[in-house]
Amino acid sequence: MRLLTITLAVAVVLSVQASAQIPDYSDYSYCNGISPIANKTYSPLEGATLQKVQIMMRHGDRTPSSMLDGDDTVYNICGNPQEAFYPAGSAYSASPLPLKASIVVSNSNMFASGKYWPSSNCEIGQLTNRGAVQARQVGADLRSIYVDLLRFLPETLPANPDDLIYLRNTNVLRTKHTAMNFADGLYPAGFRTSGASATLNQYPESIENLVMNPTACPKAAVAFAAFLVTPKYLQSVIQNASANKRVNEILGVSDNIKYALLPTGDAIMPRYCNNLPLGCSKTDPTNCLTAQDAIDAIARSMFMLSGPFRYGPMAETMKRVAAGPFLRELADSLRTTIRQSGSSTGSASKVYRPFEVFSAHDASLDMVLSVIADPNTPWPAYASTVILETWQQASGQYVVRALYEGKVVPANAGLKCSLAACPAETFLAFIESYVPQDINKECKVI
């Protein structure tokens, strides 16, 4: 299939500024993140013992998160995902009834014509078959490291693994399905104790901190909007007006004021990544979207979403009120592990929550990267991961290594350490400096 590779040329569109090339990410593809793999792109930290792994993962490939009127793309790429959940505290049947979710688009449904994708089996924003495969592959890749290479996790999943592996997703179903498929890759059939069951943790939507939460923190919406009226953003709108107009005309939404300023990359990229027709004008079938249209459209979307954390007048506020609450949880968990590990020999069972996985969204990973990484670090791809490893060196010192796209993260200059092995206290002090001291005060809109 075609691969979307955003190199320096597209990064210029993304950031609307000339920037130094980042050689480490020259193989970046929006359609598929890159995981580290044992003995290929991953090596242990020499002379150190692994104590904790914290993984933030974007969900896999998905369908568009909204539907354009008249979009006749056939999204028959979702299958029927099996779900076998049971409420916490309930007795688990030894033989639960397998249930599969089936998305039905029937010709007899009068609302369907022209308002939903024809002959499709996908919900809006659903994890696709390809996305499920991506998530399982990430699990398998990380198994090659943390089970096979390092022996940090046991070969076989124990009956009650919740003290060993902490899984959390958002309320959006694709992140739950991603977590399920990741777990299948990490511990495939044949490597689970009979009757083993893991817990998928989820926060109520109103207090979710894996994404910017303007409901819980109204200041986040103010800080985000502040970027959209800056000369930098408005200049990008003007510079890309003709390209945006062309795309919108082909998509048939040029008369919709909603799309006059908003990029429509979200509508195109699922087509691109799944090798579906990109679309042609209804009035001129020879006027069709190109691969470059798709690349440019998603780059404009990335800039709109990443800019408030990096270039807006309230960027530092944005990091505090959007990323800060989740950074607090990462930091608290890491401090607990360090406090309890003592003279651990590296056995994962001897430390607090040694393996944490947060199945979330591109913006979830990006808000963390906005704090710890160089601002030119690329936008999180489907099934991409930010991995924080905490190691104890022979001297007893704890260090944090950060991996993204299978490589060491280029550190934010303010961090003043390399994320190949940053002293844990330096790393913790830096991310904790973005944690609000009084969340109610800092989130209040005056």
Short mmCIF file of C-alpha atoms in Angstrom, two decimals:
data_model
loop_
_atom_site.label_atom_id
_atom_site.label_comp_id
_atom_site.label_asym_id
_atom_site.label_seq_id
_atom_site.Cartn_x
_atom_site.Cartn_y
_atom_site.Cartn_z
CA MET A 1 0.00 0.00 0.00
CA ARG A 2 0.99 3.59 -0.27
CA LEU A 3 2.83 4.94 2.74
CA LEU A 4 2.44 8.48 3.96
CA THR A 5 5.92 9.65 4.78
CA ILE A 6 6.21 13.15 6.16
CA THR A 7 9.76 14.33 5.80
CA LEU A 8 11.21 17.83 5.98
CA ALA A 9 9.16 19.18 3.08
CA VAL A 10 5.89 18.33 4.82
CA ALA A 11 7.22 19.29 8.23
CA VAL A 12 7.54 22.81 6.87
CA VAL A 13 3.82 22.77 6.10
CA LEU A 14 3.18 21.33 9.54
CA SER A 15 5.09 23.96 11.47
CA VAL A 16 4.78 26.76 8.92
CA GLN A 17 8.39 27.57 9.57
CA ALA A 18 11.79 26.51 8.27
CA SER A 19 13.28 24.06 10.71
CA ALA A 20 16.30 21.80 10.92
CA GLN A 21 15.68 18.31 9.65
CA ILE A 22 15.36 15.61 12.28
CA PRO A 23 17.24 12.67 10.73
CA ASP A 24 15.98 10.21 13.33
CA TYR A 25 12.43 10.57 12.00
CA SER A 26 13.12 10.44 8.27
CA ASP A 27 11.25 7.12 8.15
CA TYR A 28 8.13 8.52 9.84
CA SER A 29 4.78 7.40 8.41
CA TYR A 30 1.47 8.83 9.62
CA CYS A 31 -0.27 5.60 8.61
CA ASN A 32 1.79 3.39 10.92
CA GLY A 33 3.92 4.14 13.96
CA ILE A 34 7.25 2.41 14.46
CA SER A 35 7.80 0.22 17.52
CA PRO A 36 11.16 -0.77 18.95
CA ILE A 37 12.00 -4.44 18.33
CA ALA A 38 14.44 -6.56 20.32
CA ASN A 39 17.84 -7.13 18.69
CA LYS A 40 16.88 -4.89 15.76
CA THR A 41 16.13 -1.37 16.87
CA TYR A 42 16.22 -1.88 20.65
CA SER A 43 19.08 -2.43 23.07
CA PRO A 44 18.98 -2.52 26.88
CA LEU A 45 20.63 0.26 28.84
CA GLU A 46 24.08 -1.13 29.51
CA GLY A 47 24.98 -1.79 33.13
CA ALA A 48 21.46 -1.06 34.41
CA THR A 49 18.39 -2.96 35.59
CA LEU A 50 14.93 -2.13 34.29
CA GLN A 51 12.48 -1.12 37.01
CA LYS A 52 9.42 0.31 35.25
CA VAL A 53 7.85 0.77 31.82
CA GLN A 54 5.17 3.37 31.08
CA ILE A 55 3.66 3.23 27.59
CA MET A 56 1.39 5.78 25.97
CA MET A 57 -0.06 4.36 22.77
CA ARG A 58 -2.21 5.92 20.11
CA HIS A 59 -5.05 3.74 18.87
CA GLY A 60 -4.56 2.01 15.54
CA ASP A 61 -5.93 2.95 12.14
CA ARG A 62 -9.52 4.21 12.25
CA THR A 63 -12.34 5.54 10.13
CA PRO A 64 -12.99 9.32 10.01
CA SER A 65 -14.13 10.82 13.29
CA SER A 66 -16.94 12.68 11.54
CA MET A 67 -18.92 12.21 8.35
CA LEU A 68 -19.04 14.65 5.48
CA ASP A 69 -22.42 15.02 3.80
CA GLY A 70 -22.49 12.99 0.62
CA ASP A 71 -19.34 10.99 1.40
CA ASP A 72 -19.85 7.75 -0.54
CA THR A 73 -16.57 6.07 0.45
CA VAL A 74 -17.11 2.36 1.13
CA TYR A 75 -15.57 1.63 4.54
CA ASN A 76 -15.99 -2.14 4.58
CA ILE A 77 -12.79 -2.54 6.61
CA CYS A 78 -13.91 -3.08 10.19
CA GLY A 79 -15.06 -6.68 10.52
CA ASN A 80 -16.99 -7.61 13.62
CA PRO A 81 -14.82 -7.07 16.72
CA GLN A 82 -15.50 -9.54 19.49
CA GLU A 83 -16.16 -8.12 22.93
CA ALA A 84 -16.17 -10.12 26.15
CA PHE A 85 -16.34 -7.62 29.02
CA TYR A 86 -17.90 -8.13 32.41
CA PRO A 87 -18.45 -5.60 35.22
CA ALA A 88 -15.79 -5.41 37.90
CA GLY A 89 -16.82 -7.46 40.90
CA SER A 90 -19.11 -9.75 38.92
CA ALA A 91 -18.55 -13.45 38.71
CA TYR A 92 -16.90 -14.40 35.44
CA SER A 93 -18.49 -17.28 33.60
CA ALA A 94 -16.08 -20.00 32.62
CA SER A 95 -17.77 -20.05 29.21
CA PRO A 96 -18.94 -16.51 28.38
CA LEU A 97 -21.14 -16.08 25.35
CA PRO A 98 -18.96 -14.63 22.55
CA LEU A 99 -20.54 -11.45 21.23
CA LYS A 100 -19.55 -9.58 18.11
CA ALA A 101 -20.37 -5.95 17.35
CA SER A 102 -22.04 -5.60 13.96
CA ILE A 103 -22.44 -2.22 12.28
CA VAL A 104 -25.47 -2.39 9.99
CA VAL A 105 -26.08 0.04 7.12
CA SER A 106 -29.35 -1.12 5.63
CA ASN A 107 -30.97 0.14 2.45
CA SER A 108 -34.31 0.03 4.26
CA ASN A 109 -33.06 2.62 6.74
CA MET A 110 -34.47 5.89 5.38
CA PHE A 111 -31.83 7.95 7.19
CA ALA A 112 -28.90 6.14 5.58
CA SER A 113 -29.07 7.42 2.01
CA GLY A 114 -26.52 10.17 1.47
CA LYS A 115 -25.89 10.46 5.18
CA TYR A 116 -23.75 7.41 5.83
CA TRP A 117 -21.08 5.43 4.02
CA PRO A 118 -22.80 2.93 1.70
CA SER A 119 -22.17 -0.83 1.94
CA SER A 120 -19.96 -0.25 4.98
CA ASN A 121 -19.48 -2.14 8.22
CA CYS A 122 -17.77 0.64 10.19
CA GLU A 123 -18.92 3.10 12.80
CA ILE A 124 -17.64 6.66 12.73
CA GLY A 125 -14.20 6.73 14.35
CA GLN A 126 -14.02 2.93 14.68
CA LEU A 127 -10.81 0.93 14.86
CA THR A 128 -10.40 -0.82 11.50
CA ASN A 129 -9.17 -4.35 10.86
CA ARG A 130 -5.85 -2.81 9.95
CA GLY A 131 -5.83 -0.87 13.22
CA ALA A 132 -6.45 -4.06 15.20
CA VAL A 133 -3.54 -5.77 13.44
CA GLN A 134 -1.33 -2.76 14.19
CA ALA A 135 -2.16 -2.89 17.89
CA ARG A 136 -1.47 -6.63 18.10
CA GLN A 137 1.84 -6.10 16.31
CA VAL A 138 2.88 -3.44 18.82
CA GLY A 139 2.08 -5.91 21.60
CA ALA A 140 4.15 -8.59 19.85
CA ASP A 141 7.06 -6.19 19.27
CA LEU A 142 7.12 -5.17 22.91
CA ARG A 143 6.83 -8.80 23.99
CA SER A 144 10.07 -9.41 22.09
CA ILE A 145 11.68 -6.85 24.39
CA TYR A 146 10.11 -7.08 27.82
CA VAL A 147 9.39 -10.84 27.85
CA ASP A 148 11.84 -12.53 25.50
CA LEU A 149 14.89 -10.28 25.75
CA LEU A 150 14.80 -8.69 29.20
CA ARG A 151 12.66 -11.24 31.10
CA PHE A 152 11.09 -8.23 32.76
CA LEU A 153 7.61 -9.70 32.33
CA PRO A 154 6.87 -13.42 32.76
CA GLU A 155 6.56 -15.63 29.70
CA THR A 156 3.04 -16.65 30.66
CA LEU A 157 0.38 -14.24 31.89
CA PRO A 158 -0.54 -15.11 35.48
CA ALA A 159 -4.15 -15.71 36.52
CA ASN A 160 -4.37 -12.31 38.22
CA PRO A 161 -2.00 -9.95 36.41
CA ASP A 162 -3.37 -6.60 37.63
CA ASP A 163 -0.46 -5.95 40.01
CA LEU A 164 1.90 -6.63 37.14
CA ILE A 165 0.23 -4.95 34.16
CA TYR A 166 -1.92 -1.83 34.38
CA LEU A 167 -4.09 -1.18 31.32
CA ARG A 168 -6.09 1.99 30.82
CA ASN A 169 -8.06 3.43 27.92
CA THR A 170 -10.33 6.41 27.35
CA ASN A 171 -14.10 6.20 26.98
CA VAL A 172 -13.71 6.14 23.18
CA LEU A 173 -14.30 2.58 22.00
CA ARG A 174 -11.36 2.46 19.56
CA THR A 175 -8.93 2.94 22.44
CA LYS A 176 -10.54 0.02 24.28
CA HIS A 177 -10.31 -2.20 21.20
CA THR A 178 -6.71 -1.09 20.73
CA ALA A 179 -5.88 -2.06 24.32
CA MET A 180 -7.53 -5.46 23.82
CA ASN A 181 -5.55 -6.16 20.66
CA PHE A 182 -2.32 -4.88 22.22
CA ALA A 183 -2.83 -7.32 25.11
CA ASP A 184 -3.43 -10.15 22.62
CA GLY A 185 -0.10 -9.38 21.01
CA LEU A 186 1.72 -9.10 24.32
CA TYR A 187 0.25 -12.36 25.62
CA PRO A 188 -1.15 -14.38 22.71
CA ALA A 189 -3.10 -17.60 23.14
CA GLY A 190 -0.86 -20.28 24.59
CA PHE A 191 0.90 -17.81 26.88
CA ARG A 192 -1.89 -17.23 29.40
CA THR A 193 -2.65 -19.12 32.57
CA SER A 194 -6.04 -20.80 32.35
CA GLY A 195 -8.71 -18.39 33.57
CA ALA A 196 -6.42 -15.35 33.47
CA SER A 197 -8.24 -12.04 33.11
CA ALA A 198 -6.85 -8.52 33.06
CA THR A 199 -8.64 -5.30 33.93
CA LEU A 200 -9.22 -2.48 31.48
CA ASN A 201 -9.30 0.69 33.54
CA GLN A 202 -11.19 3.76 32.40
CA TYR A 203 -11.86 7.18 33.93
CA PRO A 204 -15.30 8.79 33.65
CA GLU A 205 -15.30 11.11 30.65
CA SER A 206 -15.93 14.19 32.80
CA ILE A 207 -12.63 13.73 34.67
CA GLU A 208 -10.53 12.16 31.90
CA ASN A 209 -6.93 13.44 31.85
CA LEU A 210 -5.52 11.45 28.92
CA VAL A 211 -6.81 14.20 26.64
CA MET A 212 -7.38 17.92 26.95
CA ASN A 213 -10.53 18.23 29.04
CA PRO A 214 -12.21 21.63 28.61
CA THR A 215 -15.20 20.46 30.61
CA ALA A 216 -13.11 19.85 33.72
CA CYS A 217 -10.73 22.70 32.89
CA PRO A 218 -12.30 25.56 30.90
CA LYS A 219 -8.97 27.40 30.72
CA ALA A 220 -7.74 24.69 28.32
CA ALA A 221 -10.32 25.77 25.73
CA VAL A 222 -9.29 29.40 26.17
CA ALA A 223 -5.60 28.57 25.75
CA PHE A 224 -6.33 26.49 22.65
CA ALA A 225 -8.45 29.22 21.06
CA ALA A 226 -5.76 31.81 21.75
CA PHE A 227 -3.51 30.13 19.21
CA LEU A 228 -6.16 30.20 16.48
CA VAL A 229 -6.10 34.02 16.36
CA THR A 230 -2.32 34.40 16.31
CA PRO A 231 -0.56 35.84 13.25
CA LYS A 232 1.28 32.53 12.85
CA TYR A 233 -1.91 30.50 12.55
CA LEU A 234 -3.82 33.08 10.51
CA GLN A 235 -0.87 33.32 8.16
CA SER A 236 -0.99 29.57 7.64
CA VAL A 237 -4.72 29.81 6.88
CA ILE A 238 -4.05 32.47 4.25
CA GLN A 239 -1.11 30.58 2.76
CA ASN A 240 -3.16 27.39 2.47
CA ALA A 241 -6.48 28.95 1.47
CA SER A 242 -6.34 27.88 -2.18
CA ALA A 243 -5.28 24.32 -1.28
CA ASN A 244 -8.01 24.11 1.34
CA LYS A 245 -10.58 25.41 -1.14
CA ARG A 246 -9.54 22.86 -3.75
CA VAL A 247 -9.86 19.98 -1.32
CA ASN A 248 -13.20 21.20 0.01
CA GLU A 249 -14.62 21.61 -3.50
CA ILE A 250 -13.67 18.04 -4.39
CA LEU A 251 -15.11 16.79 -1.10
CA GLY A 252 -18.30 18.74 -1.80
CA VAL A 253 -18.20 20.88 1.35
CA SER A 254 -17.04 24.19 -0.12
CA ASP A 255 -20.39 25.79 0.69
CA ASN A 256 -20.26 24.68 4.32
CA ILE A 257 -18.87 27.49 6.48
CA LYS A 258 -17.71 24.89 9.01
CA TYR A 259 -14.95 23.80 6.63
CA ALA A 260 -13.93 27.26 5.40
CA LEU A 261 -11.09 27.45 7.93
CA LEU A 262 -10.91 23.92 9.32
CA PRO A 263 -8.59 21.40 7.65
CA THR A 264 -10.30 18.29 6.31
CA GLY A 265 -7.36 15.90 6.64
CA ASP A 266 -9.35 13.66 8.97
CA ALA A 267 -11.76 12.85 6.14
CA ILE A 268 -8.99 11.94 3.71
CA MET A 269 -6.34 10.11 5.72
CA PRO A 270 -8.38 6.94 6.47
CA ARG A 271 -8.88 6.60 2.72
CA TYR A 272 -5.19 7.14 2.08
CA CYS A 273 -3.95 4.74 4.76
CA ASN A 274 -6.35 2.00 3.65
CA ASN A 275 -5.61 2.43 -0.05
CA LEU A 276 -9.19 3.49 -0.82
CA PRO A 277 -10.12 5.95 -3.58
CA LEU A 278 -9.29 9.45 -2.38
CA GLY A 279 -12.29 10.97 -4.12
CA CYS A 280 -13.15 13.05 -7.17
CA SER A 281 -15.38 16.04 -7.73
CA LYS A 282 -19.04 15.17 -8.30
CA THR A 283 -19.22 17.85 -11.00
CA ASP A 284 -15.88 17.10 -12.64
CA PRO A 285 -14.81 13.43 -12.36
CA THR A 286 -11.37 14.31 -13.75
CA ASN A 287 -10.67 16.59 -10.78
CA CYS A 288 -9.50 14.15 -8.11
CA LEU A 289 -7.63 14.32 -4.84
CA THR A 290 -3.98 13.30 -4.99
CA ALA A 291 -1.59 11.77 -2.50
CA GLN A 292 -0.05 15.21 -2.03
CA ASP A 293 -3.48 16.67 -1.25
CA ALA A 294 -3.84 14.07 1.51
CA ILE A 295 -0.38 14.77 2.91
CA ASP A 296 -0.90 18.53 2.91
CA ALA A 297 -4.40 18.29 4.41
CA ILE A 298 -3.29 16.19 7.38
CA ALA A 299 -0.27 18.44 7.89
CA ARG A 300 -2.62 21.43 8.22
CA SER A 301 -4.68 19.49 10.75
CA MET A 302 -1.56 18.60 12.75
CA PHE A 303 -0.47 22.22 12.90
CA MET A 304 -3.85 23.34 14.19
CA LEU A 305 -3.75 20.73 16.98
CA SER A 306 -0.08 20.91 17.95
CA GLY A 307 0.35 24.66 17.65
CA PRO A 308 -1.45 25.65 20.88
CA PHE A 309 1.10 23.62 22.88
CA ARG A 310 4.14 25.06 21.12
CA TYR A 311 3.55 28.40 19.42
CA GLY A 312 0.49 29.95 21.02
CA PRO A 313 0.62 32.89 23.45
CA MET A 314 -0.68 30.55 26.16
CA ALA A 315 1.46 27.52 25.25
CA GLU A 316 2.90 27.14 28.74
CA THR A 317 -0.58 27.42 30.23
CA MET A 318 -1.79 24.84 27.72
CA LYS A 319 0.86 22.38 28.84
CA ARG A 320 -0.04 22.89 32.48
CA VAL A 321 -3.82 22.61 32.28
CA ALA A 322 -4.01 19.98 29.49
CA ALA A 323 -0.92 17.81 30.00
CA GLY A 324 -0.24 18.59 33.66
CA PRO A 325 -2.94 16.38 35.25
CA PHE A 326 -1.74 13.29 33.38
CA LEU A 327 1.93 14.13 34.00
CA ARG A 328 1.07 14.19 37.70
CA GLU A 329 -0.12 10.57 37.47
CA LEU A 330 2.95 9.46 35.53
CA ALA A 331 5.22 11.15 38.06
CA ASP A 332 3.38 9.82 41.13
CA SER A 333 3.48 6.27 39.79
CA LEU A 334 7.18 6.52 38.96
CA ARG A 335 8.05 7.94 42.37
CA THR A 336 6.14 5.11 44.04
CA THR A 337 8.07 2.54 42.03
CA ILE A 338 11.42 4.11 42.92
CA ARG A 339 10.45 4.32 46.55
CA GLN A 340 9.40 0.67 46.72
CA SER A 341 11.99 -0.91 44.46
CA GLY A 342 14.93 -0.50 46.83
CA SER A 343 17.46 -3.16 45.96
CA SER A 344 15.20 -4.90 43.45
CA THR A 345 16.93 -7.43 41.25
CA GLY A 346 14.75 -6.40 38.33
CA SER A 347 11.85 -8.76 38.86
CA ALA A 348 8.74 -6.87 37.74
CA SER A 349 6.69 -8.42 40.55
CA LYS A 350 8.76 -6.63 43.20
CA VAL A 351 7.94 -3.08 42.19
CA TYR A 352 4.78 -0.97 42.02
CA ARG A 353 2.84 -1.32 38.75
CA PRO A 354 5.94 -2.17 36.73
CA PHE A 355 4.21 -2.18 33.33
CA GLU A 356 1.67 0.53 32.54
CA VAL A 357 -0.12 0.93 29.21
CA PHE A 358 -2.31 3.92 28.37
CA SER A 359 -4.32 3.38 25.18
CA ALA A 360 -5.33 6.82 24.02
CA HIS A 361 -5.19 9.31 21.15
CA ASP A 362 -2.70 11.21 19.02
CA ALA A 363 -3.32 14.37 21.04
CA SER A 364 -2.66 12.39 24.24
CA LEU A 365 0.85 11.48 23.13
CA ASP A 366 1.45 14.90 21.61
CA MET A 367 0.67 16.81 24.79
CA VAL A 368 3.30 14.76 26.64
CA LEU A 369 5.77 15.22 23.79
CA SER A 370 5.11 18.96 23.86
CA VAL A 371 6.61 19.00 27.35
CA ILE A 372 9.53 16.56 27.09
CA ALA A 373 10.50 16.56 23.40
CA ASP A 374 12.03 18.87 20.83
CA PRO A 375 9.17 20.90 19.29
CA ASN A 376 9.90 19.49 15.83
CA THR A 377 9.18 15.92 16.91
CA PRO A 378 6.56 14.57 14.45
CA TRP A 379 2.89 14.11 15.21
CA PRO A 380 1.89 10.70 16.65
CA ALA A 381 1.03 8.20 13.92
CA TYR A 382 -1.53 5.42 14.15
CA ALA A 383 -0.40 2.83 16.74
CA SER A 384 2.62 4.93 17.72
CA THR A 385 4.05 4.72 21.23
CA VAL A 386 5.82 6.96 23.70
CA ILE A 387 7.69 4.65 26.07
CA LEU A 388 9.24 5.77 29.35
CA GLU A 389 11.66 3.24 30.81
CA THR A 390 13.08 3.68 34.30
CA TRP A 391 16.40 1.94 34.91
CA GLN A 392 18.53 1.55 38.03
CA GLN A 393 22.23 1.83 37.31
CA ALA A 394 24.92 -0.11 39.15
CA SER A 395 25.62 3.04 41.19
CA GLY A 396 22.04 2.94 42.47
CA GLN A 397 20.99 6.01 40.49
CA TYR A 398 17.69 5.86 38.61
CA VAL A 399 17.53 7.16 35.04
CA VAL A 400 14.66 7.57 32.58
CA ARG A 401 14.92 6.67 28.91
CA ALA A 402 12.20 7.92 26.53
CA LEU A 403 11.51 6.19 23.21
CA TYR A 404 9.24 7.39 20.39
CA GLU A 405 8.95 5.96 16.91
CA GLY A 406 11.37 3.28 18.14
CA LYS A 407 14.11 5.80 18.87
CA VAL A 408 15.35 7.92 21.77
CA VAL A 409 13.26 11.09 22.04
CA PRO A 410 15.19 14.30 21.24
CA ALA A 411 14.80 16.19 24.50
CA ASN A 412 13.22 19.57 25.04
CA ALA A 413 16.10 22.00 25.59
CA GLY A 414 14.63 22.97 28.94
CA LEU A 415 15.02 19.44 30.26
CA LYS A 416 18.81 19.80 30.28
CA CYS A 417 19.52 16.11 29.96
CA SER A 418 19.50 13.46 27.28
CA LEU A 419 16.46 11.21 27.22
CA ALA A 420 18.81 8.32 26.46
CA ALA A 421 19.42 8.24 30.23
CA CYS A 422 18.07 11.27 32.08
CA PRO A 423 18.54 11.27 35.87
CA ALA A 424 15.11 10.36 37.22
CA GLU A 425 15.02 13.25 39.65
CA THR A 426 15.85 15.70 36.86
CA PHE A 427 13.12 14.22 34.66
CA LEU A 428 10.56 14.15 37.46
CA ALA A 429 11.28 17.69 38.59
CA PHE A 430 10.87 18.92 35.02
CA ILE A 431 7.52 17.27 34.28
CA GLU A 432 6.23 18.11 37.76
CA SER A 433 6.97 21.76 37.07
CA TYR A 434 4.03 21.55 34.62
CA VAL A 435 1.64 20.12 37.20
CA PRO A 436 -0.81 22.76 38.48
CA GLN A 437 -0.44 23.49 42.17
CA ASP A 438 -4.07 24.59 42.42
CA ILE A 439 -5.97 22.99 39.55
CA ASN A 440 -9.23 24.80 40.29
CA LYS A 441 -7.51 28.17 40.30
CA GLU A 442 -5.49 27.55 37.15
CA CYS A 443 -8.47 26.14 35.26
CA LYS A 444 -10.81 28.97 36.13
CA VAL A 445 -11.72 31.40 33.38
CA ILE A 446 -11.88 34.92 34.77
#
